[in-house]
mmCIF file of C-alpha atoms and ligand atoms in Angstrom:
data_model
loop_
_atom_site.group_PDB
_atom_site.id
_atom_site.type_symbol
_atom_site.label_atom_id
_atom_site.label_comp_id
_atom_site.label_asym_id
_atom_site.label_seq_id
_atom_site.Cartn_x
_atom_site.Cartn_y
_atom_site.Cartn_z
ATOM 1 C CA MET X 1 11.439 36.877 -42.832
ATOM 2 C CA LEU X 2 13.655 39.580 -41.816
ATOM 3 C CA ILE X 3 11.293 43.164 -41.700
ATOM 4 C CA GLN X 4 13.667 46.159 -42.586
ATOM 5 C CA ALA X 5 13.003 49.699 -43.191
ATOM 6 C CA HIS X 6 12.530 49.099 -46.595
ATOM 7 C CA THR X 7 10.400 46.374 -46.211
ATOM 8 C CA PRO X 8 7.037 46.852 -49.090
ATOM 9 C CA VAL X 9 3.770 47.068 -46.491
ATOM 10 C CA TYR X 10 0.641 45.734 -47.547
ATOM 11 C CA ALA X 11 -2.480 46.172 -46.151
ATOM 12 C CA VAL X 12 -6.503 45.020 -46.064
ATOM 13 C CA ILE X 13 -8.662 47.854 -45.649
ATOM 14 C CA GLY X 14 -12.433 47.329 -44.136
ATOM 15 C CA ASP X 15 -15.325 47.638 -41.125
ATOM 16 C CA PRO X 16 -15.055 45.346 -39.844
ATOM 17 C CA VAL X 17 -11.722 43.380 -40.659
ATOM 18 C CA ALA X 18 -10.716 41.079 -38.379
ATOM 19 C CA HIS X 19 -12.304 37.963 -40.014
ATOM 20 C CA SER X 20 -10.576 38.701 -43.249
ATOM 21 C CA LEU X 21 -8.477 35.793 -44.271
ATOM 22 C CA SER X 22 -6.666 38.128 -46.898
ATOM 23 C CA PRO X 23 -3.847 38.745 -43.879
ATOM 24 C CA ILE X 24 -2.980 34.879 -44.232
ATOM 25 C CA MET X 25 -3.110 34.448 -47.714
ATOM 26 C CA HIS X 26 -1.066 37.142 -48.946
ATOM 27 C CA ASN X 27 1.565 36.522 -46.338
ATOM 28 C CA ARG X 28 1.752 33.051 -47.289
ATOM 29 C CA ALA X 29 1.941 34.070 -50.999
ATOM 30 C CA LEU X 30 4.586 36.508 -50.241
ATOM 31 C CA ALA X 31 6.449 33.906 -48.164
ATOM 32 C CA ALA X 32 6.195 31.447 -50.684
ATOM 33 C CA ARG X 33 7.968 33.099 -53.492
ATOM 34 C CA GLY X 34 10.759 34.721 -51.442
ATOM 35 C CA LEU X 35 9.591 38.342 -51.689
ATOM 36 C CA PRO X 36 9.850 40.934 -48.915
ATOM 37 C CA GLY X 37 6.957 42.369 -47.767
ATOM 38 C CA VAL X 38 4.120 42.591 -44.623
ATOM 39 C CA TYR X 39 0.260 41.996 -45.036
ATOM 40 C CA VAL X 40 -1.581 43.601 -42.385
ATOM 41 C CA GLY X 41 -5.291 44.168 -41.571
ATOM 42 C CA PHE X 42 -6.448 47.882 -41.058
ATOM 43 C CA HIS X 43 -9.815 48.661 -39.307
ATOM 44 C CA VAL X 44 -10.536 51.659 -41.095
ATOM 45 C CA THR X 45 -14.102 53.830 -40.208
ATOM 46 C CA ASP X 46 -12.359 57.432 -41.681
ATOM 47 C CA LEU X 47 -12.010 56.313 -45.188
ATOM 48 C CA PRO X 48 -10.260 59.498 -46.906
ATOM 49 C CA ALA X 49 -8.123 59.840 -44.192
ATOM 50 C CA ALA X 50 -6.848 55.679 -44.205
ATOM 51 C CA ILE X 51 -6.284 57.035 -48.163
ATOM 52 C CA ALA X 52 -4.401 59.667 -47.364
ATOM 53 C CA GLY X 53 -2.139 57.326 -44.619
ATOM 54 C CA ILE X 54 -1.691 55.089 -47.342
ATOM 55 C CA ARG X 55 -0.108 57.971 -49.628
ATOM 56 C CA ALA X 56 1.770 59.429 -47.030
ATOM 57 C CA LEU X 57 3.143 56.231 -45.606
ATOM 58 C CA GLY X 58 3.330 54.452 -48.965
ATOM 59 C CA VAL X 59 1.386 51.272 -48.602
ATOM 60 C CA ARG X 60 2.428 49.143 -51.915
ATOM 61 C CA GLY X 61 -0.959 47.749 -52.120
ATOM 62 C CA VAL X 62 -4.337 47.117 -50.568
ATOM 63 C CA SER X 63 -7.427 45.206 -50.845
ATOM 64 C CA VAL X 64 -10.794 47.012 -50.088
ATOM 65 C CA THR X 65 -13.387 44.708 -48.434
ATOM 66 C CA LEU X 66 -17.026 46.174 -47.222
ATOM 67 C CA PRO X 67 -18.255 48.460 -46.198
ATOM 68 C CA HIS X 68 -15.276 50.693 -48.830
ATOM 69 C CA LYS X 69 -15.603 48.942 -51.900
ATOM 70 C CA VAL X 70 -17.584 51.768 -53.801
ATOM 71 C CA VAL X 71 -17.050 54.975 -51.815
ATOM 72 C CA VAL X 72 -13.222 54.612 -52.398
ATOM 73 C CA ILE X 73 -13.625 55.209 -56.115
ATOM 74 C CA PRO X 74 -13.495 59.187 -55.751
ATOM 75 C CA LEU X 75 -10.662 58.943 -53.774
ATOM 76 C CA LEU X 76 -8.394 57.321 -55.646
ATOM 77 C CA ASP X 77 -6.070 58.758 -58.650
ATOM 78 C CA GLU X 78 -7.117 56.405 -61.434
ATOM 79 C CA ILE X 79 -10.123 53.614 -61.595
ATOM 80 C CA ASP X 80 -9.590 50.992 -64.504
ATOM 81 C CA GLU X 81 -12.130 49.889 -66.997
ATOM 82 C CA THR X 82 -13.184 46.937 -64.696
ATOM 83 C CA ALA X 83 -13.465 48.600 -61.318
ATOM 84 C CA ARG X 84 -15.940 51.635 -63.403
ATOM 85 C CA ALA X 85 -18.119 49.052 -65.108
ATOM 86 C CA ILE X 86 -18.305 47.338 -61.458
ATOM 87 C CA GLY X 87 -18.964 50.434 -59.812
ATOM 88 C CA ALA X 88 -16.707 49.251 -56.908
ATOM 89 C CA VAL X 89 -12.903 48.553 -56.147
ATOM 90 C CA ASN X 90 -11.551 45.683 -54.127
ATOM 91 C CA THR X 91 -7.597 46.277 -55.168
ATOM 92 C CA ILE X 92 -5.637 49.564 -54.719
ATOM 93 C CA VAL X 93 -2.328 49.658 -56.612
ATOM 94 C CA ASN X 94 -0.076 52.098 -55.446
ATOM 95 C CA ASP X 95 2.323 53.005 -58.126
ATOM 96 C CA ALA X 96 5.034 55.090 -57.575
ATOM 97 C CA GLY X 97 2.500 57.407 -55.361
ATOM 98 C CA VAL X 98 -0.868 56.999 -57.941
ATOM 99 C CA LEU X 99 -3.653 54.913 -56.342
ATOM 100 C CA LYS X 100 -4.955 53.000 -59.622
ATOM 101 C CA GLY X 101 -8.122 50.748 -58.324
ATOM 102 C CA THR X 102 -9.254 47.334 -60.057
ATOM 103 C CA ASN X 103 -11.572 44.882 -59.050
ATOM 104 C CA THR X 104 -10.123 41.082 -59.432
ATOM 105 C CA ASP X 105 -13.592 39.493 -58.028
ATOM 106 C CA GLY X 106 -14.738 38.510 -61.341
ATOM 107 C CA ALA X 107 -11.532 37.017 -62.802
ATOM 108 C CA GLY X 108 -11.311 35.282 -59.633
ATOM 109 C CA ALA X 109 -14.902 33.805 -60.255
ATOM 110 C CA LEU X 110 -14.223 33.260 -63.879
ATOM 111 C CA LYS X 111 -10.649 31.304 -62.664
ATOM 112 C CA ALA X 112 -12.474 29.051 -60.100
ATOM 113 C CA LEU X 113 -15.040 28.019 -62.761
ATOM 114 C CA ALA X 114 -12.348 27.207 -65.110
ATOM 115 C CA THR X 115 -10.917 24.433 -62.362
ATOM 116 C CA VAL X 116 -13.997 22.370 -63.571
ATOM 117 C CA THR X 117 -15.901 23.739 -66.748
ATOM 118 C CA ASP X 118 -15.556 26.245 -69.514
ATOM 119 C CA VAL X 119 -18.102 28.854 -69.455
ATOM 120 C CA THR X 120 -18.362 29.758 -73.031
ATOM 121 C CA GLY X 121 -21.728 29.350 -74.252
ATOM 122 C CA ARG X 122 -22.904 27.657 -70.995
ATOM 123 C CA ARG X 123 -26.346 28.963 -69.571
ATOM 124 C CA THR X 124 -25.374 30.514 -66.246
ATOM 125 C CA ALA X 125 -27.610 31.448 -62.978
ATOM 126 C CA ILE X 126 -26.552 34.367 -60.650
ATOM 127 C CA LEU X 127 -28.767 34.413 -57.559
ATOM 128 C CA GLY X 128 -28.289 37.894 -56.258
ATOM 129 C CA ALA X 129 -27.849 41.431 -57.771
ATOM 130 C CA GLY X 130 -25.682 42.941 -55.028
ATOM 131 C CA GLY X 131 -22.008 43.859 -55.522
ATOM 132 C CA ALA X 132 -20.507 40.510 -55.786
ATOM 133 C CA ALA X 133 -23.055 39.304 -58.272
ATOM 134 C CA ARG X 134 -22.067 42.271 -60.485
ATOM 135 C CA ALA X 135 -18.557 41.331 -60.661
ATOM 136 C CA VAL X 136 -19.190 37.343 -61.236
ATOM 137 C CA ALA X 137 -22.111 38.623 -63.806
ATOM 138 C CA ARG X 138 -20.132 41.165 -66.174
ATOM 139 C CA ALA X 139 -16.845 38.675 -66.010
ATOM 140 C CA LEU X 140 -18.628 35.678 -66.775
ATOM 141 C CA SER X 141 -20.953 37.388 -69.628
ATOM 142 C CA LYS X 142 -17.484 39.032 -70.910
ATOM 143 C CA ALA X 143 -16.022 35.146 -71.195
ATOM 144 C CA GLY X 144 -19.168 34.081 -73.299
ATOM 145 C CA ALA X 145 -21.327 32.421 -70.948
ATOM 146 C CA LYS X 146 -24.850 32.714 -71.259
ATOM 147 C CA VAL X 147 -26.015 34.927 -68.057
ATOM 148 C CA ALA X 148 -29.257 34.987 -66.336
ATOM 149 C CA LEU X 149 -29.729 36.782 -62.802
ATOM 150 C CA PHE X 150 -32.277 35.815 -60.354
ATOM 151 C CA ASN X 151 -32.727 37.557 -56.930
ATOM 152 C CA ARG X 152 -34.973 37.963 -53.719
ATOM 153 C CA THR X 153 -36.150 40.934 -54.780
ATOM 154 C CA ALA X 154 -36.514 40.893 -58.500
ATOM 155 C CA ALA X 155 -36.679 44.835 -59.284
ATOM 156 C CA ARG X 156 -33.225 44.699 -58.174
ATOM 157 C CA ALA X 157 -32.383 42.319 -60.735
ATOM 158 C CA ALA X 158 -33.801 43.801 -63.252
ATOM 159 C CA ALA X 159 -31.849 46.571 -62.820
ATOM 160 C CA LEU X 160 -28.853 44.767 -62.993
ATOM 161 C CA ALA X 161 -29.728 43.040 -65.975
ATOM 162 C CA ARG X 162 -30.651 46.368 -68.122
ATOM 163 C CA GLN X 163 -27.327 47.811 -67.069
ATOM 164 C CA LEU X 164 -25.015 44.546 -67.983
ATOM 165 C CA ASP X 165 -27.231 43.994 -70.893
ATOM 166 C CA LEU X 166 -28.247 40.547 -69.744
ATOM 167 C CA GLU X 167 -31.117 38.377 -68.673
ATOM 168 C CA TRP X 168 -33.288 37.844 -65.372
ATOM 169 C CA ALA X 169 -36.092 36.085 -64.133
ATOM 170 C CA PRO X 170 -38.057 35.914 -61.098
ATOM 171 C CA LEU X 171 -36.603 33.142 -58.644
ATOM 172 C CA THR X 172 -39.403 31.069 -59.076
ATOM 173 C CA ASN X 173 -38.779 30.521 -62.912
ATOM 174 C CA LEU X 174 -35.099 29.047 -62.120
ATOM 175 C CA ALA X 175 -35.721 25.462 -62.688
ATOM 176 C CA GLN X 176 -37.856 26.543 -65.918
ATOM 177 C CA TRP X 177 -34.660 28.794 -67.265
ATOM 178 C CA GLY X 178 -32.484 25.230 -67.087
ATOM 179 C CA PRO X 179 -29.052 26.373 -65.845
ATOM 180 C CA GLU X 180 -26.335 24.284 -66.696
ATOM 181 C CA ILE X 181 -24.307 26.426 -64.088
ATOM 182 C CA LEU X 182 -25.811 27.640 -61.003
ATOM 183 C CA ILE X 183 -23.911 30.595 -58.476
ATOM 184 C CA ASN X 184 -24.764 31.427 -55.640
ATOM 185 C CA ALA X 185 -24.028 35.500 -54.956
ATOM 186 C CA THR X 186 -25.685 35.841 -51.834
ATOM 187 C CA PRO X 187 -24.699 36.104 -48.519
ATOM 188 C CA VAL X 188 -27.350 32.717 -47.652
ATOM 189 C CA GLY X 189 -25.716 29.523 -46.006
ATOM 190 C CA MET X 190 -22.694 32.062 -44.903
ATOM 191 C CA MET X 191 -21.629 31.475 -40.932
ATOM 192 C CA PRO X 192 -23.462 31.297 -38.691
ATOM 193 C CA ASP X 193 -26.908 30.378 -40.357
ATOM 194 C CA THR X 194 -25.378 27.059 -41.884
ATOM 195 C CA ALA X 195 -28.523 25.322 -42.441
ATOM 196 C CA ALA X 196 -29.832 28.022 -45.102
ATOM 197 C CA LEU X 197 -30.639 27.493 -48.871
ATOM 198 C CA PRO X 198 -30.545 29.957 -51.396
ATOM 199 C CA VAL X 199 -32.812 27.847 -53.672
ATOM 200 C CA ASN X 200 -34.675 24.722 -53.605
ATOM 201 C CA ALA X 201 -32.562 22.013 -53.730
ATOM 202 C CA ASP X 202 -34.996 20.336 -55.916
ATOM 203 C CA VAL X 203 -33.850 22.881 -58.799
ATOM 204 C CA LEU X 204 -30.394 21.096 -58.907
ATOM 205 C CA ASP X 205 -29.747 18.412 -61.758
ATOM 206 C CA PRO X 206 -26.633 16.269 -61.278
ATOM 207 C CA THR X 207 -25.306 17.795 -64.643
ATOM 208 C CA MET X 208 -24.826 20.859 -63.272
ATOM 209 C CA VAL X 209 -22.157 22.843 -61.903
ATOM 210 C CA VAL X 210 -22.781 24.397 -58.791
ATOM 211 C CA MET X 211 -20.654 26.944 -57.456
ATOM 212 C CA ASP X 212 -21.096 29.011 -53.995
ATOM 213 C CA ILE X 213 -19.349 32.263 -53.291
ATOM 214 C CA VAL X 214 -19.437 32.007 -49.408
ATOM 215 C CA TYR X 215 -16.736 30.564 -48.144
ATOM 216 C CA SER X 216 -17.428 29.978 -44.422
ATOM 217 C CA PRO X 217 -18.227 27.314 -43.652
ATOM 218 C CA LEU X 218 -16.293 25.758 -46.660
ATOM 219 C CA GLU X 219 -18.982 23.359 -47.539
ATOM 220 C CA THR X 220 -22.102 25.249 -47.748
ATOM 221 C CA PRO X 221 -25.783 23.891 -47.613
ATOM 222 C CA LEU X 222 -26.182 24.491 -51.111
ATOM 223 C CA LEU X 223 -22.572 22.714 -52.280
ATOM 224 C CA ALA X 224 -23.809 19.628 -49.668
ATOM 225 C CA ALA X 225 -27.008 19.290 -51.676
ATOM 226 C CA ALA X 226 -25.533 19.575 -54.317
ATOM 227 C CA ARG X 227 -22.711 17.065 -54.008
ATOM 228 C CA LEU X 228 -25.485 14.702 -52.847
ATOM 229 C CA ARG X 229 -27.614 15.124 -56.003
ATOM 230 C CA GLY X 230 -24.328 14.251 -58.148
ATOM 231 C CA CYS X 231 -23.571 18.063 -59.118
ATOM 232 C CA THR X 232 -19.765 19.271 -59.693
ATOM 233 C CA THR X 233 -19.413 21.516 -56.679
ATOM 234 C CA VAL X 234 -16.859 24.502 -56.496
ATOM 235 C CA ASP X 235 -16.317 26.186 -53.211
ATOM 236 C CA GLY X 236 -16.074 30.002 -52.457
ATOM 237 C CA ALA X 237 -12.356 29.748 -51.562
ATOM 238 C CA HIS X 238 -11.496 29.390 -54.937
ATOM 239 C CA MET X 239 -12.774 32.483 -55.946
ATOM 240 C CA LEU X 240 -11.162 34.292 -52.710
ATOM 241 C CA VAL X 241 -7.604 32.795 -53.810
ATOM 242 C CA PHE X 242 -7.941 33.458 -56.897
ATOM 243 C CA GLN X 243 -9.002 36.996 -56.334
ATOM 244 C CA GLY X 244 -6.431 37.603 -53.984
ATOM 245 C CA ALA X 245 -3.984 35.978 -56.183
ATOM 246 C CA ALA X 246 -4.863 38.501 -59.255
ATOM 247 C CA GLN X 247 -3.742 41.153 -56.331
ATOM 248 C CA PHE X 248 -0.585 39.471 -55.680
ATOM 249 C CA GLU X 249 0.517 39.660 -59.408
ATOM 250 C CA ARG X 250 -0.697 43.100 -59.829
ATOM 251 C CA TRP X 251 0.964 44.490 -56.572
ATOM 252 C CA THR X 252 4.483 42.638 -57.172
ATOM 253 C CA GLY X 253 5.078 41.127 -61.401
ATOM 254 C CA VAL X 254 5.336 37.567 -59.619
ATOM 255 C CA ALA X 255 3.058 35.094 -60.435
ATOM 256 C CA ALA X 256 0.679 34.254 -57.687
ATOM 257 C CA PRO X 257 1.277 30.628 -55.607
ATOM 258 C CA VAL X 258 -1.913 29.891 -55.706
ATOM 259 C CA ALA X 259 -1.758 26.173 -54.202
ATOM 260 C CA VAL X 260 -0.065 27.738 -51.154
ATOM 261 C CA MET X 261 -2.840 30.360 -50.868
ATOM 262 C CA ARG X 262 -5.578 27.740 -50.889
ATOM 263 C CA GLN X 263 -4.033 25.370 -48.247
ATOM 264 C CA ALA X 264 -3.531 29.055 -46.022
ATOM 265 C CA VAL X 265 -7.021 29.669 -46.436
ATOM 266 C CA ILE X 266 -8.004 26.019 -45.942
ATOM 267 C CA GLU X 267 -6.115 25.989 -43.023
ATOM 268 C CA ALA X 268 -7.736 29.279 -41.868
ATOM 269 C CA LEU X 269 -11.509 27.717 -42.272
ATOM 270 C CA SER X 270 -10.898 24.394 -40.550
ATOM 271 C CA PRO X 271 -12.519 24.338 -37.286
ATOM 272 C CA ALA X 272 -9.113 24.046 -34.994
ATOM 273 C CA SER X 273 -8.560 27.371 -36.561
ATOM 274 C CA GLY X 274 -10.938 29.349 -33.924
ATOM 275 C CA PRO X 275 -12.827 32.108 -34.412
ATOM 276 C CA SER X 276 -10.651 33.981 -36.826
ATOM 277 C CA SER X 277 -12.575 32.452 -40.060
HETATM 278 P P1 NAP D 301 -24.419 42.777 -50.875
HETATM 279 O O1 NAP D 301 -24.092 43.475 -52.198
HETATM 280 O O2 NAP D 301 -25.048 42.860 -49.959
HETATM 281 O O3 NAP D 301 -25.884 41.767 -51.837
HETATM 282 C C1 NAP D 301 -26.239 40.806 -51.172
HETATM 283 C C2 NAP D 301 -27.245 40.194 -52.359
HETATM 284 O O4 NAP D 301 -27.991 38.582 -51.930
HETATM 285 C C3 NAP D 301 -28.430 40.847 -52.881
HETATM 286 O O5 NAP D 301 -29.079 40.486 -53.885
HETATM 287 C C4 NAP D 301 -29.477 40.411 -51.765
HETATM 288 O O6 NAP D 301 -30.934 40.415 -52.576
HETATM 289 C C5 NAP D 301 -29.426 39.094 -51.859
HETATM 290 N N1 NAP D 301 -29.951 38.352 -50.295
HETATM 291 C C6 NAP D 301 -29.105 38.635 -49.060
HETATM 292 N N2 NAP D 301 -29.621 38.137 -47.835
HETATM 293 C C7 NAP D 301 -30.835 36.898 -49.066
HETATM 294 C C8 NAP D 301 -31.733 36.222 -48.065
HETATM 295 N N3 NAP D 301 -31.738 35.796 -46.980
HETATM 296 N N4 NAP D 301 -32.163 35.796 -49.068
HETATM 297 C C9 NAP D 301 -32.167 35.723 -50.310
HETATM 298 N N5 NAP D 301 -31.030 36.872 -50.857
HETATM 299 C C10 NAP D 301 -30.477 37.435 -49.965
HETATM 300 O O7 NAP D 301 -23.490 41.787 -50.862
HETATM 301 P P2 NAP D 301 -22.064 40.539 -51.774
HETATM 302 O O8 NAP D 301 -20.908 42.390 -51.463
HETATM 303 O O9 NAP D 301 -22.927 41.019 -52.907
HETATM 304 O O10 NAP D 301 -21.897 39.916 -50.800
HETATM 305 C C11 NAP D 301 -22.921 38.747 -51.236
HETATM 306 C C12 NAP D 301 -21.951 37.282 -50.416
HETATM 307 O O11 NAP D 301 -20.600 36.992 -51.372
HETATM 308 C C13 NAP D 301 -21.169 37.939 -49.207
HETATM 309 O O12 NAP D 301 -21.458 36.980 -48.577
HETATM 310 C C14 NAP D 301 -19.870 37.916 -49.414
HETATM 311 O O13 NAP D 301 -18.963 37.686 -48.140
HETATM 312 C C15 NAP D 301 -19.281 36.907 -50.342
HETATM 313 N N6 NAP D 301 -18.315 37.211 -51.166
HETATM 314 C C16 NAP D 301 -17.458 36.682 -51.677
HETATM 315 C C17 NAP D 301 -15.843 36.528 -52.190
HETATM 316 C C18 NAP D 301 -15.192 35.650 -52.788
HETATM 317 O O14 NAP D 301 -14.283 35.826 -52.953
HETATM 318 N N7 NAP D 301 -15.997 34.262 -51.871
HETATM 319 C C19 NAP D 301 -16.277 37.623 -52.835
HETATM 320 C C20 NAP D 301 -17.044 38.879 -52.875
HETATM 321 C C21 NAP D 301 -18.093 38.640 -51.894
HETATM 322 P P3 NAP D 301 -32.267 41.492 -52.071
HETATM 323 O O15 NAP D 301 -31.512 42.447 -53.117
HETATM 324 O O16 NAP D 301 -33.148 41.148 -51.978
HETATM 325 O O17 NAP D 301 -31.714 42.600 -50.973
#
């Protein structure tokens, strides 16, 4: 692509940011759709200055990653209902100088699960009570799933369940609760600690759908255990791609090339591509 003076700029801001797969995913998507644009990573430690820079330079769309997802909110002009309910922004749309915040993580998780199952009425256990768990739990609950939260620190699960009007239970009660869908929304199993399981593998039943939102490694210990027990599995790259696809569509108004984006992520995660994953 020819980069010209009017080529739109997109970015991910985070601290750290070098590990982000978003530039690979979004640049491939822009190219696949023949859209002008370049997507870069900005390592941001001074968030107010970065937001002022986004305004001043007219950066068209921004992905927001840790640790800025919550603290960015008061720096933006508008926040939609999803971002407000989750209390976190993962996407900024620069709409002719007005910075609008939204959050596509929950929609991404829902679409990832939709590749294998309809969540309506399904008993869905979410492991974790952090930012990702909050986004996923809210989206699934709104889509009609019967959601319960299970977390290492039970008090956090209880507090989040109260806010979102969901069930919660101690981790020891997971098997008894009888999940049909199990989602890991904790970092357990993520590189480099790739031997850790967020739950005892004995809770896995062949009828379950098991999704991990950790995507590095692509097959986490939980997903490997679930596959061995005959469960249907959904890897974390699906959520990553679908949350990115929702961003792409907000920024460009063009349908995202989801298969191309997934291919870009899978290639970047393959061991041959080195530490950038
Ligand atoms: P967070 O806000 O820090 O929350 C982490 C949660 O995991 C907390 O509930 C915490 O429990 C639990 N946890 C952490 N370490 C644990 C351990 N050793 N054993 C048991 N529970 C543990 O993090 P987050 O932003 O929600 O992100 C969670 C994961 O999701 C990260 O790995 C992130 O990369 C991934 N993610 C993936 C996508 C995607 O698109 N695929 C999108 C967003 C996030 P306590 O309350 O007990 O501390």
